[in-house]
């Protein structure tokens, strides 16, 4: 009590006299030591899924562990704290309990270091234990992964003493060939230089659910404990092994068990084992877990990770009924912007109160594990259409996001800049070990090399992929498989350094849909190679990028501006030269007569996370004398008139007359302008407007008979430029043409409606506009 009262008195002095530097100055007159607690300070990093050099910063003061508030936190504070932990410096810091909320006291608040202090106690702060924060404001640090030479960890509580970071499932039964993913095995936690087990006394399905979620599986299933009891006997007899199954080989008996945790008790909603309550074994571990055995868990994989062809998986999903939730805009499986289906229309989720519990419900519903991250602020790009849900607050036990409490949205509440996203745990499949890039200037680019002969004990043999027919979709799969984000370019010819002496082509005819998780899932020629040019220069290459653009057509504008114009032929010489009329125009009686044109404006937004740039460099842009501008892409957009069953009856196309920022959102500056041979592109948050009254912004419908049709507009139809999402590149409208007038209605982005609504789309619901020039 005496110690406490001394400190209270000192704090009173601080408040009255504003003596912020009491800890750093010479001994003040009041009795009681002010600097002496500093040697007793200890520090540690805590929190769930994190690296060893980052985490919530916790300080041991006055015999109690506590946290530091993020108010006024700076990089200089992080430098001082990282040095306490034995790292040379900090590279960043985190606010708002990024690494999870701590418990106990919040020891420091309003910390203000210059950066050179020897101890955090020497920095300005409000006084020990004096804080107006909650644990939602716990600060974290990211330290440079470089230790101070000769640093002794006497001042750091070893992370193993208080944390469980790495967890794995070790299969105990191995067949001739181990299959991935591993769905059943002994639960092990990283301990010192090896792995240790958990005692299964009191272990229940809630604990198993947490482990399965971490391993990337949506649910757990019951385990046959008797089988594992046999396996874990110290020296089972040969006969017993045969009883268990002659095809199975047991090796658990040969491993010395080393228990690390016991009395694990999870609620089932945690995203990481470190968030559950448990106890560490102390002292002699040989007598540990007398009445039990190692905890064993069996998990049910989601549809994407069960064996069988992709086609079967799709059928299975269709049988289950259409999902009312999906992820968009992510580079790899299990991540993306959360979109939900309501009233037959897809929309987004507002990030207010979005957290790991709600994110985990989404992940499990989609067949993944628990959530690694709950992302806010449209980190996976902005969606379009309505924002269906706000302030979602799941408990974590729900089967679907729709079962969680939420608020209906009003326009003022949220904008698409607040779209929620997730990163889910997915099972380890080892795909990244079967492919590599070589010869590039960075790890994000290079010639693609694949491993072949990787089965049945064969040694891996590396070879090249034929560049013929290689494009953006194939490059997308490679970048995803390597965890390098999105594809910037798929290269058919490469000039990379010969870094690995691999010269043999082993794969040709690769054709991907773009969504595959591994190149081996794409179509290819198999063992019979067919490649015109086989030198290393003609091997496939990729350039990957962490972010990508995402183009989107503003559908309502097409609907509002569509009309018919009968344009005299003598005004169409230039358009004919640029191939913007239908083929029958060549047979017309020039310059007499006219062509009938369906005209409309198109406004193309970039909603992605990178600028949209033409694939070709400006050295290869083509000057068109007729319109006096450069074309940076051969085909930028396709315009088609289709019958309800999909037959094309008329078409137009738009070379990119010039890509530029016509207009931008309020806080975004224009970067691209076509005038004076300027740079071409569309900035994130800007749009390029092609008005209805410019050349080629039309479809020549002179030969189209009256009837009901579909107007289809497809941006970037040849996938020339990489985007994070190609599924939203097509727009469809219903058209009714009576030979004189045209009605265009129900315009929508290709995947904005449910499948059911899309099927009804061909039926004509009524006239929405009727504009004729």
XYZ file of C-alpha atoms in Angstrom, residues 168-639:
472
model
C 0.172 -27.783 -36.995
C -1.614 -31.097 -37.549
C 0.863 -33.982 -37.793
C -0.609 -37.003 -39.566
C 0.065 -40.204 -37.670
C -1.165 -42.567 -40.341
C 0.753 -42.409 -43.575
C -0.084 -44.340 -46.708
C 2.256 -44.927 -49.650
C 1.943 -41.266 -50.543
C 0.844 -38.480 -48.262
C -1.979 -36.409 -49.664
C -2.566 -32.734 -49.054
C -4.396 -31.194 -47.372
C -3.742 -32.902 -44.017
C -7.201 -33.151 -42.431
C -6.452 -35.347 -39.398
C -3.599 -35.672 -36.978
C -1.999 -34.876 -33.646
C -2.181 -31.188 -32.719
C 1.300 -29.784 -32.153
C 2.557 -26.382 -31.096
C 5.948 -24.887 -31.860
C 8.156 -25.058 -28.789
C 11.790 -23.901 -28.753
C 13.419 -25.635 -31.731
C 10.827 -28.364 -32.166
C 7.194 -29.298 -31.697
C 5.261 -30.315 -28.600
C 1.890 -31.929 -27.972
C -1.241 -30.919 -26.081
C -2.798 -33.177 -23.433
C -6.331 -34.121 -24.500
C -7.796 -34.267 -20.970
C -10.938 -32.159 -21.142
C -10.472 -31.634 -24.886
C -13.796 -31.053 -26.651
C -15.274 -30.264 -30.080
C -15.000 -26.497 -29.459
C -11.224 -26.827 -29.171
C -11.212 -28.948 -32.335
C -13.292 -26.338 -34.148
C -10.684 -23.660 -33.390
C -7.818 -25.876 -34.600
C -9.693 -26.806 -37.809
C -10.452 -23.122 -38.441
C -6.747 -22.274 -38.125
C -5.886 -25.085 -40.565
C -8.354 -23.688 -43.136
C -11.273 -26.067 -42.593
C -14.864 -24.948 -41.901
C -15.807 -27.742 -39.469
C -14.493 -30.570 -37.312
C -15.586 -34.204 -37.071
C -15.355 -36.955 -34.476
C -12.080 -38.819 -34.046
C -11.608 -42.501 -33.287
C -9.565 -42.105 -30.079
C -9.121 -45.852 -29.621
C -7.110 -46.060 -32.809
C -4.746 -43.331 -31.552
C -4.487 -44.940 -28.127
C -3.043 -47.977 -29.880
C -0.728 -45.769 -31.879
C 0.616 -43.922 -28.880
C 1.580 -47.004 -26.812
C 5.294 -46.889 -26.214
C 6.236 -50.137 -28.004
C 3.202 -51.842 -29.590
C 3.632 -55.404 -30.805
C 3.820 -56.212 -34.484
C 0.468 -57.990 -34.361
C -1.290 -54.960 -32.925
C -0.015 -52.895 -35.794
C -1.372 -55.397 -38.267
C -4.743 -55.335 -36.483
C -5.009 -51.613 -36.972
C -4.565 -52.108 -40.698
C -1.865 -53.617 -42.804
C -1.946 -50.714 -45.282
C -1.354 -48.145 -42.568
C 2.018 -47.474 -41.080
C 2.142 -46.021 -37.599
C 5.051 -43.951 -36.451
C 3.695 -42.137 -33.407
C 5.113 -44.861 -31.120
C 8.615 -43.969 -32.210
C 8.302 -40.358 -31.099
C 8.994 -39.271 -27.541
C 5.939 -37.292 -26.475
C 6.643 -33.842 -25.109
C 3.556 -32.153 -23.653
C 3.417 -28.393 -23.636
C -0.209 -27.406 -22.951
C -3.051 -28.796 -20.905
C -6.525 -27.719 -19.751
C -7.219 -26.034 -23.091
C -10.667 -24.483 -23.056
C -11.953 -22.662 -26.145
C -15.429 -21.266 -26.746
C -15.211 -22.354 -30.394
C -15.356 -18.842 -31.852
C -11.649 -17.973 -31.428
C -9.637 -17.518 -34.609
C -6.412 -18.748 -32.997
C -5.496 -21.159 -30.200
C -3.591 -18.385 -28.416
C -6.931 -16.687 -27.699
C -8.246 -19.690 -25.719
C -7.505 -20.252 -22.045
C -4.913 -22.954 -21.340
C -2.085 -23.823 -18.993
C 1.567 -24.549 -19.671
C 3.267 -27.606 -18.277
C 6.019 -26.659 -15.867
C 9.017 -28.715 -14.827
C 9.107 -32.449 -15.479
C 6.986 -33.203 -18.549
C 7.535 -36.967 -18.528
C 4.748 -37.424 -15.961
C 2.453 -35.030 -17.772
C -0.956 -36.083 -19.074
C -1.096 -39.303 -17.076
C -4.720 -40.127 -17.829
C -4.789 -38.785 -21.360
C -2.992 -38.797 -24.681
C -2.032 -36.217 -27.311
C -4.957 -34.149 -28.595
C -6.024 -35.405 -32.026
C -8.257 -33.460 -34.393
C -10.067 -34.407 -37.596
C -11.422 -31.718 -39.924
C -13.903 -31.549 -42.791
C -12.472 -29.763 -45.840
C -14.564 -27.256 -47.801
C -15.753 -27.971 -51.387
C -12.670 -26.377 -53.004
C -10.301 -28.721 -51.183
C -12.076 -32.071 -51.461
C -10.745 -34.524 -54.036
C -12.553 -34.678 -57.361
C -12.759 -32.579 -60.466
C -13.720 -28.922 -60.531
C -16.788 -29.819 -62.550
C -18.022 -32.133 -59.783
C -17.431 -29.400 -57.207
C -19.476 -26.942 -59.214
C -22.303 -29.462 -59.534
C -22.165 -30.096 -55.794
C -22.428 -26.379 -55.070
C -25.379 -26.037 -57.438
C -27.142 -28.931 -55.727
C -26.687 -27.219 -52.385
C -28.523 -24.200 -53.801
C -26.954 -20.919 -54.770
C -24.831 -19.305 -52.077
C -26.006 -15.907 -50.906
C -22.488 -14.735 -50.210
C -19.271 -14.431 -52.251
C -15.781 -12.866 -52.215
C -14.648 -10.509 -54.991
C -11.410 -8.715 -55.852
C -8.960 -10.895 -53.907
C -5.754 -12.231 -55.437
C -6.055 -15.725 -53.987
C -8.633 -18.204 -52.739
C -10.212 -17.258 -49.427
C -9.778 -13.508 -49.631
C -11.802 -10.659 -51.061
C -14.506 -8.075 -50.631
C -17.618 -9.573 -48.989
C -20.704 -9.438 -51.216
C -24.175 -10.664 -50.266
C -27.299 -11.403 -52.301
C -30.541 -9.693 -51.327
C -33.687 -9.263 -53.431
C -31.868 -10.964 -56.320
C -29.167 -8.265 -56.372
C -25.577 -8.530 -55.170
C -24.338 -5.815 -52.817
C -21.623 -5.143 -50.250
C -21.284 -5.007 -46.445
C -20.411 -1.797 -44.577
C -17.330 -2.053 -42.351
C -18.881 -0.434 -39.240
C -18.155 -2.807 -36.313
C -16.721 -5.379 -38.743
C -14.517 -7.801 -36.803
C -12.909 -11.255 -36.801
C -16.021 -12.992 -35.445
C -18.197 -11.815 -38.343
C -15.380 -12.394 -40.834
C -14.986 -15.983 -39.581
C -18.685 -16.693 -40.122
C -18.226 -15.567 -43.751
C -15.095 -17.714 -44.176
C -16.661 -20.877 -42.774
C -19.880 -20.349 -44.752
C -17.784 -20.318 -47.938
C -15.919 -23.511 -47.023
C -12.708 -21.967 -45.631
C -11.375 -21.873 -42.069
C -11.579 -19.029 -39.559
C -10.613 -15.474 -40.546
C -6.983 -14.311 -40.516
C -8.013 -10.685 -41.014
C -11.208 -8.631 -41.043
C -10.400 -5.828 -43.481
C -12.075 -2.441 -43.516
C -11.960 0.653 -45.755
C -12.429 -1.147 -49.108
C -8.969 -2.751 -48.800
C -10.016 -5.254 -51.511
C -11.408 -2.588 -53.832
C -14.776 -0.851 -53.899
C -17.897 -2.742 -54.863
C -20.891 -1.431 -56.784
C -24.630 -1.566 -56.389
C -26.373 -1.468 -53.011
C -24.752 -1.789 -49.576
C -27.014 -4.411 -48.031
C -25.734 -4.796 -44.438
C -24.349 -2.492 -41.763
C -23.071 -2.999 -38.209
C -22.986 -6.783 -38.535
C -22.338 -8.321 -35.112
C -21.909 -12.082 -35.249
C -21.298 -14.195 -32.158
C -19.142 -16.517 -34.264
C -21.360 -19.585 -33.923
C -23.743 -18.691 -36.762
C -23.940 -20.884 -39.871
C -24.473 -17.858 -42.144
C -23.812 -14.118 -42.109
C -27.549 -13.650 -42.654
C -28.185 -15.192 -39.210
C -26.142 -12.450 -37.490
C -27.721 -9.277 -36.089
C -27.253 -6.335 -38.495
C -28.748 -2.993 -39.399
C -30.366 -2.223 -42.707
C -28.478 0.459 -44.525
C -29.437 3.993 -45.431
C -27.592 5.995 -48.075
C -26.094 8.384 -45.503
C -24.675 5.605 -43.322
C -22.081 4.153 -45.657
C -20.258 4.514 -48.935
C -18.372 1.956 -50.996
C -15.125 3.347 -49.571
C -16.191 1.450 -46.411
C -16.724 -1.965 -48.005
C -15.767 -4.840 -45.692
C -13.420 -7.641 -46.781
C -11.822 -10.791 -45.335
C -8.733 -12.950 -45.513
C -9.545 -16.530 -44.522
C -7.307 -19.371 -43.382
C -7.071 -21.932 -46.191
C -5.578 -25.433 -46.063
C -1.916 -25.836 -46.947
C -1.807 -27.483 -50.381
C 1.901 -27.099 -51.226
C 1.117 -25.727 -54.700
C 3.848 -23.083 -54.444
C 6.520 -25.826 -54.365
C 5.666 -26.978 -57.895
C 6.431 -23.711 -59.652
C 9.020 -20.940 -59.562
C 10.144 -17.827 -61.430
C 13.714 -17.398 -62.565
C 15.851 -14.658 -64.065
C 13.688 -11.691 -63.088
C 14.810 -8.389 -61.624
C 12.623 -9.028 -58.544
C 10.748 -11.983 -57.078
C 7.587 -10.680 -58.782
C 8.754 -11.494 -62.303
C 10.607 -14.051 -64.356
C 10.422 -17.041 -66.648
C 7.937 -19.662 -65.412
C 9.480 -23.001 -64.433
C 7.340 -25.971 -63.371
C 8.197 -29.214 -61.570
C 7.321 -32.453 -63.314
C 7.641 -36.082 -62.250
C 6.780 -35.179 -58.682
C 4.939 -38.403 -57.936
C 5.755 -41.750 -56.331
C 9.207 -40.888 -55.096
C 10.476 -39.532 -58.433
C 12.951 -36.713 -58.222
C 11.595 -33.303 -59.203
C 12.588 -32.222 -62.683
C 12.220 -28.546 -63.601
C 11.206 -27.390 -67.049
C 9.859 -24.436 -69.029
C 6.360 -23.672 -70.290
C 5.757 -22.983 -73.983
C 4.902 -19.302 -74.514
C 2.527 -20.001 -77.401
C -1.025 -18.948 -76.490
C 0.156 -17.768 -73.060
C -1.735 -14.740 -71.744
C -3.075 -12.802 -68.773
C -5.401 -15.583 -67.509
C -2.538 -18.097 -67.333
C -0.292 -15.502 -65.667
C -3.038 -14.860 -63.078
C -2.915 -18.511 -62.028
C 0.901 -18.491 -61.734
C 0.907 -15.328 -59.597
C -1.841 -16.767 -57.376
C -0.016 -20.099 -56.999
C 3.153 -18.304 -55.894
C 1.265 -15.956 -53.547
C 2.485 -12.924 -55.510
C -0.886 -11.230 -56.020
C -2.263 -10.376 -59.448
C -0.786 -10.744 -62.937
C 0.422 -7.576 -64.609
C 1.544 -9.325 -67.799
C 1.679 -12.767 -69.318
C 4.768 -12.826 -71.543
C 5.051 -15.077 -74.608
C 8.676 -14.114 -75.136
C 11.144 -13.534 -72.335
C 14.550 -11.918 -72.200
C 15.270 -12.833 -68.579
C 18.692 -13.986 -67.385
C 19.249 -17.698 -67.587
C 19.374 -18.024 -63.820
C 18.710 -21.746 -63.343
C 20.145 -23.535 -66.429
C 16.686 -24.962 -67.150
C 16.287 -25.157 -70.942
C 13.822 -28.004 -71.604
C 10.157 -27.311 -72.424
C 7.921 -29.653 -70.426
C 4.465 -28.055 -70.780
C 2.562 -26.645 -73.761
C -0.953 -25.650 -74.761
C -1.734 -24.264 -71.299
C -5.213 -22.730 -71.212
C -6.623 -21.433 -67.911
C -9.988 -19.966 -66.968
C -8.174 -17.677 -64.509
C -9.668 -18.917 -61.228
C -7.533 -22.071 -60.781
C -5.277 -22.377 -57.730
C -2.498 -24.194 -59.578
C -1.245 -24.295 -63.175
C -1.662 -28.074 -63.038
C -5.453 -27.547 -62.824
C -5.490 -25.789 -66.235
C -5.922 -27.586 -69.556
C -2.681 -28.451 -71.355
C -1.324 -30.840 -73.968
C -0.232 -33.431 -71.434
C 2.910 -35.424 -72.182
C 2.700 -34.819 -75.953
C 4.388 -31.440 -76.343
C 3.447 -29.158 -79.212
C 5.442 -25.936 -79.289
C 6.495 -24.090 -82.435
C 9.450 -22.247 -80.884
C 11.263 -24.170 -78.175
C 14.185 -21.894 -77.256
C 14.323 -20.379 -73.766
C 13.447 -17.018 -75.320
C 9.992 -18.377 -76.212
C 9.250 -19.684 -72.726
C 6.268 -18.250 -70.852
C 6.961 -15.501 -68.339
C 4.984 -13.392 -65.910
C 5.128 -10.072 -64.128
C 3.060 -10.099 -60.922
C 1.799 -7.212 -58.830
C 0.275 -6.906 -55.363
C -2.542 -4.723 -56.713
C -4.547 -4.518 -59.943
C -7.059 -2.274 -61.678
C -10.754 -3.138 -61.972
C -12.790 -1.582 -64.782
C -16.532 -1.262 -64.548
C -19.117 0.232 -66.887
C -21.698 2.618 -65.451
C -24.787 0.701 -66.609
C -27.532 3.338 -65.956
C -25.815 5.819 -68.301
C -26.056 3.376 -71.242
C -29.762 3.027 -70.550
C -30.335 6.776 -70.251
C -28.450 7.759 -73.413
C -29.358 5.018 -75.938
C -31.028 6.215 -79.165
C -31.118 5.540 -82.916
C -29.528 7.800 -85.516
C -29.756 7.449 -89.304
C -26.392 8.860 -90.337
C -25.625 9.753 -93.994
C -22.852 7.717 -95.571
C -20.948 10.810 -96.664
C -20.330 11.534 -92.941
C -18.985 8.017 -92.281
C -15.830 7.740 -94.409
C -13.600 8.071 -91.369
C -15.583 5.489 -89.371
C -15.484 3.040 -92.302
C -11.718 3.427 -92.452
C -11.521 2.466 -88.773
C -13.789 -0.551 -89.323
C -16.625 0.773 -87.162
C -19.458 -0.224 -89.529
C -20.922 -3.637 -90.297
C -19.500 -5.578 -93.268
C -22.509 -4.815 -95.507
C -21.490 -1.132 -95.497
C -18.775 -1.985 -98.050
C -21.483 -2.849 -100.588
C -23.450 0.368 -100.002
C -23.851 3.044 -102.673
C -21.330 5.550 -101.271
C -21.745 8.488 -100.637
C -25.540 8.125 -100.961
C -27.835 6.496 -98.429
C -27.346 6.092 -94.695
C -26.519 3.626 -91.939
C -28.733 3.093 -88.907
C -26.703 3.392 -85.691
C -27.609 2.532 -82.089
C -25.705 5.191 -80.118
C -25.088 5.487 -76.379
C -22.561 6.915 -73.943
C -20.248 4.692 -71.948
C -18.585 5.734 -68.727
C -15.830 3.371 -67.599
C -14.740 3.557 -63.957
C -11.571 2.167 -62.394
C -12.680 0.776 -59.021
C -9.521 -1.266 -58.446
C -6.359 -0.647 -56.443
C -3.985 0.156 -59.337
C -4.182 2.438 -62.379
C -5.387 0.870 -65.634
C -2.594 1.263 -68.206
C -2.530 0.047 -71.814
C -0.436 -3.084 -72.296
C 1.536 -1.585 -75.195
C 4.162 1.059 -74.473
C 3.728 4.414 -76.194
C 6.421 3.509 -78.750
C 3.942 1.049 -80.296
C 0.783 3.190 -80.195
C -0.733 3.742 -83.640
C -1.468 7.228 -84.968
C -4.807 7.533 -86.771
C -4.722 10.449 -89.176
C -8.470 10.297 -89.688
C -9.387 11.136 -86.092
C -5.961 12.587 -85.281
C -5.247 10.558 -82.164
C -3.159 7.602 -80.991
C -4.733 4.197 -80.367
C -3.087 2.532 -77.358
C -5.077 -0.738 -77.540
C -6.392 -2.551 -80.613
C -9.695 -3.452 -79.009
C -10.752 -1.774 -75.788
C -14.480 -2.601 -75.816
C -16.840 -4.902 -77.735
C -20.415 -3.796 -78.448
